[in-house]
Amino acid sequence: MLYELGLLSTIAITGWLALDPLLSTASRGRSMALSAMALAACIWASAELLLQRGGSADEIWVLRRFLYLGACALPVTWLWLAFRAARGFHRSSGGWFIALCALPSALFYSCLWWAPELYGDWSVVPPKRGPFFVANVGWTWLLISVGIVYFGVAARRLRQASSGAFPALVTAVMVPMVGNLLYLLGFLGTFDPTPILLGVAALLLRVGVIDAGLASHLPFGRGDLLDQLEAGVLVSDMSGEVVVANPASHRLLREERLVGRPLDALVDRALCHPDRSIEVRRFPLRTGMGEVGAGVVLTDRTEAEHAARRLQLAARLEAVGYLTAGIAHEVNNPLAYIRTNLGQLGDLAEALTKAEPGTELEPELRDRAAEAGEVVAETREGVERIAHLVERLRSFARHDPDDDRAAPVPLVRAVERAVSMARVGFASDVIRVQAESTPPVLAAESQLVQIVLNLLVNAIQASGEDPDIELAIAPDAGGVSLRVSDRGSGIDEDALPNVFDPFFTTKGPGQGTGLGLSLSYDLARQNGGRLAAHNRKGGGATFVLWLPAAEADVEPQAG
Ligand code: ADP
C-alpha cells in the first residue's frame, strides 16, 4: 500500500515536471532534459503501479514492455540532463554523444519485443533474470556513471552558487543509485524502489539544477532581444565562466568562441581593445536564491567619443574665435613697431651703402647706426611676442589625445593658463586670481583649461563694458574648488536650471552656441568633479567648479 502510494505520488510529481517546460517561461535546454527524464520516470512508475495489481501473463508482459520503455529511456535522459547541467565544462551540448548512447538502449529495448525470453522470466517470484537483462543493467549503470561525472562538475559550480542547491544535487544523484543497487542485490524483494527514488531525484534536480538558476538558465539570458541587441551581453556563472554570449559580444570582441571562457579575461580584452573604445558595465546576477553569477554589458563608445571630441574641438575654437579681436590687437601692436623699425633699418642700410668708403660718417648717420642694435632688439622682442602668442593659441586649439589623460595637476596652473589666454584680449587687471594653497587634483589639465576658459569667456561676455572677474581657488570638502565670479548681468532665474543643457543659449545668433557650459559640465563630471552655478547677491553670477584631490600616493606630474 505504501509502495503504491509512493508510486502514485511519483507519477504526479514526474508528470508535473514533464509538463513544466511547456508551462513555465524558463528556457529550453536543461528544462527539456529534465522533463524527458521525468517523463521516463513517470512511464516506469505508472507501469510499476499497474503491475502491482497483477493480471494475466500477457498483460504482465505488456506492462513489462511499458516499464522498460521508461527504464531504457531513463539513463539516456539522465546523461542528457547531466550534460546540460555541466554546460561550459563541455564545449558542445553533447547532442551527438547522447544520440549515440541512445542507440544501444534502443537496441536493448527492441530485444524485449522479439526475444523476451532472453530478458528473463517474470512470471516466477523472484523473477528469473536473463542475459539481456544483465547486459541492459550494465549498460544503464555505465551511462549513469558517466552522468555522475558530469553532475559532479555541475555540483562543483553549484557549491559556489547556492548552499542549498549543492546537497540537493548530491542527494538527487545518490538516492536512486543506492535504491537500485539494493533492489538488484535482492535486499528489497520484488519491490523496486528505483522509479520512486527517480521521482524524488527529478524533484531534487529541479531544485538543485534548474531553480538554483545557474546563470545560463536565467530567462533573460536568452531570446531574440539579446540576439538583436547592439550592445554585447555576457553572462557568467559563479565560477566566472561565460555561459551566455550574444552575437554582438562576438562582434565586439572579434571572437568566435566566448562560452566557457573566463569572464574576467574577456572584460580585460574589451577594455584593451586595439581600435575600439568599449565601455564595460558589470553587475551581479541575483535570483531568489541569491547571487548566481555576473552579467556584463559591452557598449561600443568609439563613435560617441569621436563626436564628443569633435564637439570639444568646436567649443575650443569657439572660445578662440571670441578672443580673436583681442588676439588681432595683440599681434597688431608689435607688428606696428616692427614695421616702423624695419623701415628705419632699411633707411639706415641705404644711407650706409651711399656713404663714401674710407670717409668719416656724418654725425647723424653715426647716431642712427649706434641705435640700430636697440632697434633690432626691440624688433626681435616684438617677433617673440607674436611667436609666443601663436604658440599659446596653437597649443590650446590643437587636440592631443594625451592631453585627455588624467594626472595630478595643481588647479592653479590650469587656471593661470586659461587666464593668460583670456587676458590676451582684455586689460590684465580685469581678471583677478586668488589662490590658497591646495593639493593637486587628478584631472586632464587641458580639459581644466577648457572649463576655466569657457567660464571666463562667459563672465566677460556677461559683464559688458567694465568687466570685474574674480577667480578664487581654495581647498574644499576633500577636494579643491574654483569660484569664478563676475559683476555682470547674472543669470535669469528661469534660465538657471537650463544653463548646463546642450545648445541652451540666451545670446543672439552667431554669438552663442550653447555648448560651452554643457561641455564644461561634462568635462567636470568626467574628471570626477562637479560644476554648479548661482547668482550673486549684489548682482552677477558665480560658477563653482569642484574637483576631488588626487590621492596622496599618486606620482605628481612632472613640470
Ligand atoms: P553660450 O555662451 O554659447 O551661450 P554657454 O553654454 O557657455 O553657451 O552658456 C549658456 C548660457 O548660460 C548663456 O547663453 C548665458 O545665458 C548663460 N550664462 C553663462 N555664463 C553666464 C554668466 N557668467 N553670467 C550670466 N549668464 C551666463
PDB file of C-alpha atoms and ligand atoms in Angstrom, residues 318 454-455 457-463 484 486 488-492 495 498-501 503-507 511-520 535 540-543, ligand 1:
ATOM      1  CA  GLU A 318      34.638  78.974 -30.427  1.00  0.00           C
ATOM      2  CA  ASN A 454      34.685  78.796 -21.031  1.00  0.00           C
ATOM      3  CA  LEU A 455      33.701  80.238 -17.648  1.00  0.00           C
ATOM      4  CA  VAL A 457      34.640  83.992 -21.688  1.00  0.00           C
ATOM      5  CA  ASN A 458      31.061  83.758 -20.400  1.00  0.00           C
ATOM      6  CA  ALA A 459      31.879  86.034 -17.466  1.00  0.00           C
ATOM      7  CA  ILE A 460      33.499  88.576 -19.769  1.00  0.00           C
ATOM      8  CA  GLN A 461      30.571  88.451 -22.184  1.00  0.00           C
ATOM      9  CA  ALA A 462      28.057  88.895 -19.338  1.00  0.00           C
ATOM     10  CA  SER A 463      29.985  91.829 -17.862  1.00  0.00           C
ATOM     11  CA  VAL A 484      34.525  82.261 -10.977  1.00  0.00           C
ATOM     12  CA  ASP A 486      31.558  88.301 -12.171  1.00  0.00           C
ATOM     13  CA  GLY A 488      27.656  91.178 -14.823  1.00  0.00           C
ATOM     14  CA  SER A 489      24.010  90.672 -15.648  1.00  0.00           C
ATOM     15  CA  GLY A 490      23.575  87.480 -13.620  1.00  0.00           C
ATOM     16  CA  ILE A 491      21.538  84.541 -14.876  1.00  0.00           C
ATOM     17  CA  ASP A 492      17.813  84.797 -15.296  1.00  0.00           C
ATOM     18  CA  ALA A 495      17.218  80.044 -17.197  1.00  0.00           C
ATOM     19  CA  ASN A 498      18.948  75.064 -18.060  1.00  0.00           C
ATOM     20  CA  VAL A 499      22.340  76.718 -18.392  1.00  0.00           C
ATOM     21  CA  PHE A 500      24.149  73.366 -18.492  1.00  0.00           C
ATOM     22  CA  ASP A 501      21.837  71.936 -21.167  1.00  0.00           C
ATOM     23  CA  PHE A 503      22.555  74.226 -27.036  1.00  0.00           C
ATOM     24  CA  PHE A 504      20.934  76.398 -24.367  1.00  0.00           C
ATOM     25  CA  THR A 505      21.890  79.977 -25.078  1.00  0.00           C
ATOM     26  CA  THR A 506      20.433  83.425 -24.448  1.00  0.00           C
ATOM     27  CA  LYS A 507      22.877  85.014 -26.840  1.00  0.00           C
ATOM     28  CA  GLN A 511      27.163  84.928 -30.738  1.00  0.00           C
ATOM     29  CA  GLY A 512      26.420  81.834 -28.722  1.00  0.00           C
ATOM     30  CA  THR A 513      26.123  78.145 -29.480  1.00  0.00           C
ATOM     31  CA  GLY A 514      25.078  76.974 -26.014  1.00  0.00           C
ATOM     32  CA  LEU A 515      27.866  74.412 -25.997  1.00  0.00           C
ATOM     33  CA  GLY A 516      30.390  75.957 -23.601  1.00  0.00           C
ATOM     34  CA  LEU A 517      28.677  75.210 -20.294  1.00  0.00           C
ATOM     35  CA  SER A 518      27.297  71.807 -21.227  1.00  0.00           C
ATOM     36  CA  LEU A 519      30.738  70.668 -22.319  1.00  0.00           C
ATOM     37  CA  SER A 520      32.324  72.172 -19.220  1.00  0.00           C
ATOM     38  CA  ASN A 535      23.573  84.263  -8.847  1.00  0.00           C
ATOM     39  CA  GLY A 540      26.413  88.891 -11.282  1.00  0.00           C
ATOM     40  CA  ALA A 541      26.926  85.152 -11.360  1.00  0.00           C
ATOM     41  CA  THR A 542      29.250  82.682  -9.701  1.00  0.00           C
ATOM     42  CA  PHE A 543      30.243  79.345 -11.193  1.00  0.00           C
TER      43      PHE A 543
HETATM   44  P1  ADP B   1      26.898  80.301 -24.993  1.00  0.00           P
HETATM   45  O1  ADP B   1      27.902  81.116 -24.240  1.00  0.00           O
HETATM   46  O2  ADP B   1      27.361  79.912 -26.351  1.00  0.00           O
HETATM   47  O3  ADP B   1      25.518  80.878 -24.973  1.00  0.00           O
HETATM   48  P2  ADP B   1      27.139  78.522 -22.752  1.00  0.00           P
HETATM   49  O4  ADP B   1      26.766  77.095 -22.597  1.00  0.00           O
HETATM   50  O5  ADP B   1      28.536  78.891 -22.445  1.00  0.00           O
HETATM   51  O6  ADP B   1      26.767  78.910 -24.235  1.00  0.00           O
HETATM   52  O7  ADP B   1      26.189  79.377 -21.833  1.00  0.00           O
HETATM   53  C1  ADP B   1      24.796  79.146 -21.843  1.00  0.00           C
HETATM   54  C2  ADP B   1      24.042  80.339 -21.299  1.00  0.00           C
HETATM   55  O8  ADP B   1      24.312  80.486 -19.906  1.00  0.00           O
HETATM   56  C3  ADP B   1      24.452  81.653 -21.888  1.00  0.00           C
HETATM   57  O9  ADP B   1      23.780  81.881 -23.118  1.00  0.00           O
HETATM   58  C4  ADP B   1      24.026  82.629 -20.793  1.00  0.00           C
HETATM   59  O10 ADP B   1      22.638  82.890 -20.874  1.00  0.00           O
HETATM   60  C5  ADP B   1      24.224  81.834 -19.516  1.00  0.00           C
HETATM   61  N1  ADP B   1      25.464  82.253 -18.824  1.00  0.00           N
HETATM   62  C6  ADP B   1      26.614  81.559 -18.829  1.00  0.00           C
HETATM   63  N2  ADP B   1      27.546  82.185 -18.060  1.00  0.00           N
HETATM   64  C7  ADP B   1      26.969  83.287 -17.572  1.00  0.00           C
HETATM   65  C8  ADP B   1      27.397  84.374 -16.707  1.00  0.00           C
HETATM   66  N3  ADP B   1      28.625  84.414 -16.191  1.00  0.00           N
HETATM   67  N4  ADP B   1      26.508  85.336 -16.404  1.00  0.00           N
HETATM   68  C9  ADP B   1      25.261  85.283 -16.914  1.00  0.00           C
HETATM   69  N5  ADP B   1      24.776  84.310 -17.736  1.00  0.00           N
HETATM   70  C10 ADP B   1      25.621  83.328 -18.056  1.00  0.00           C
END
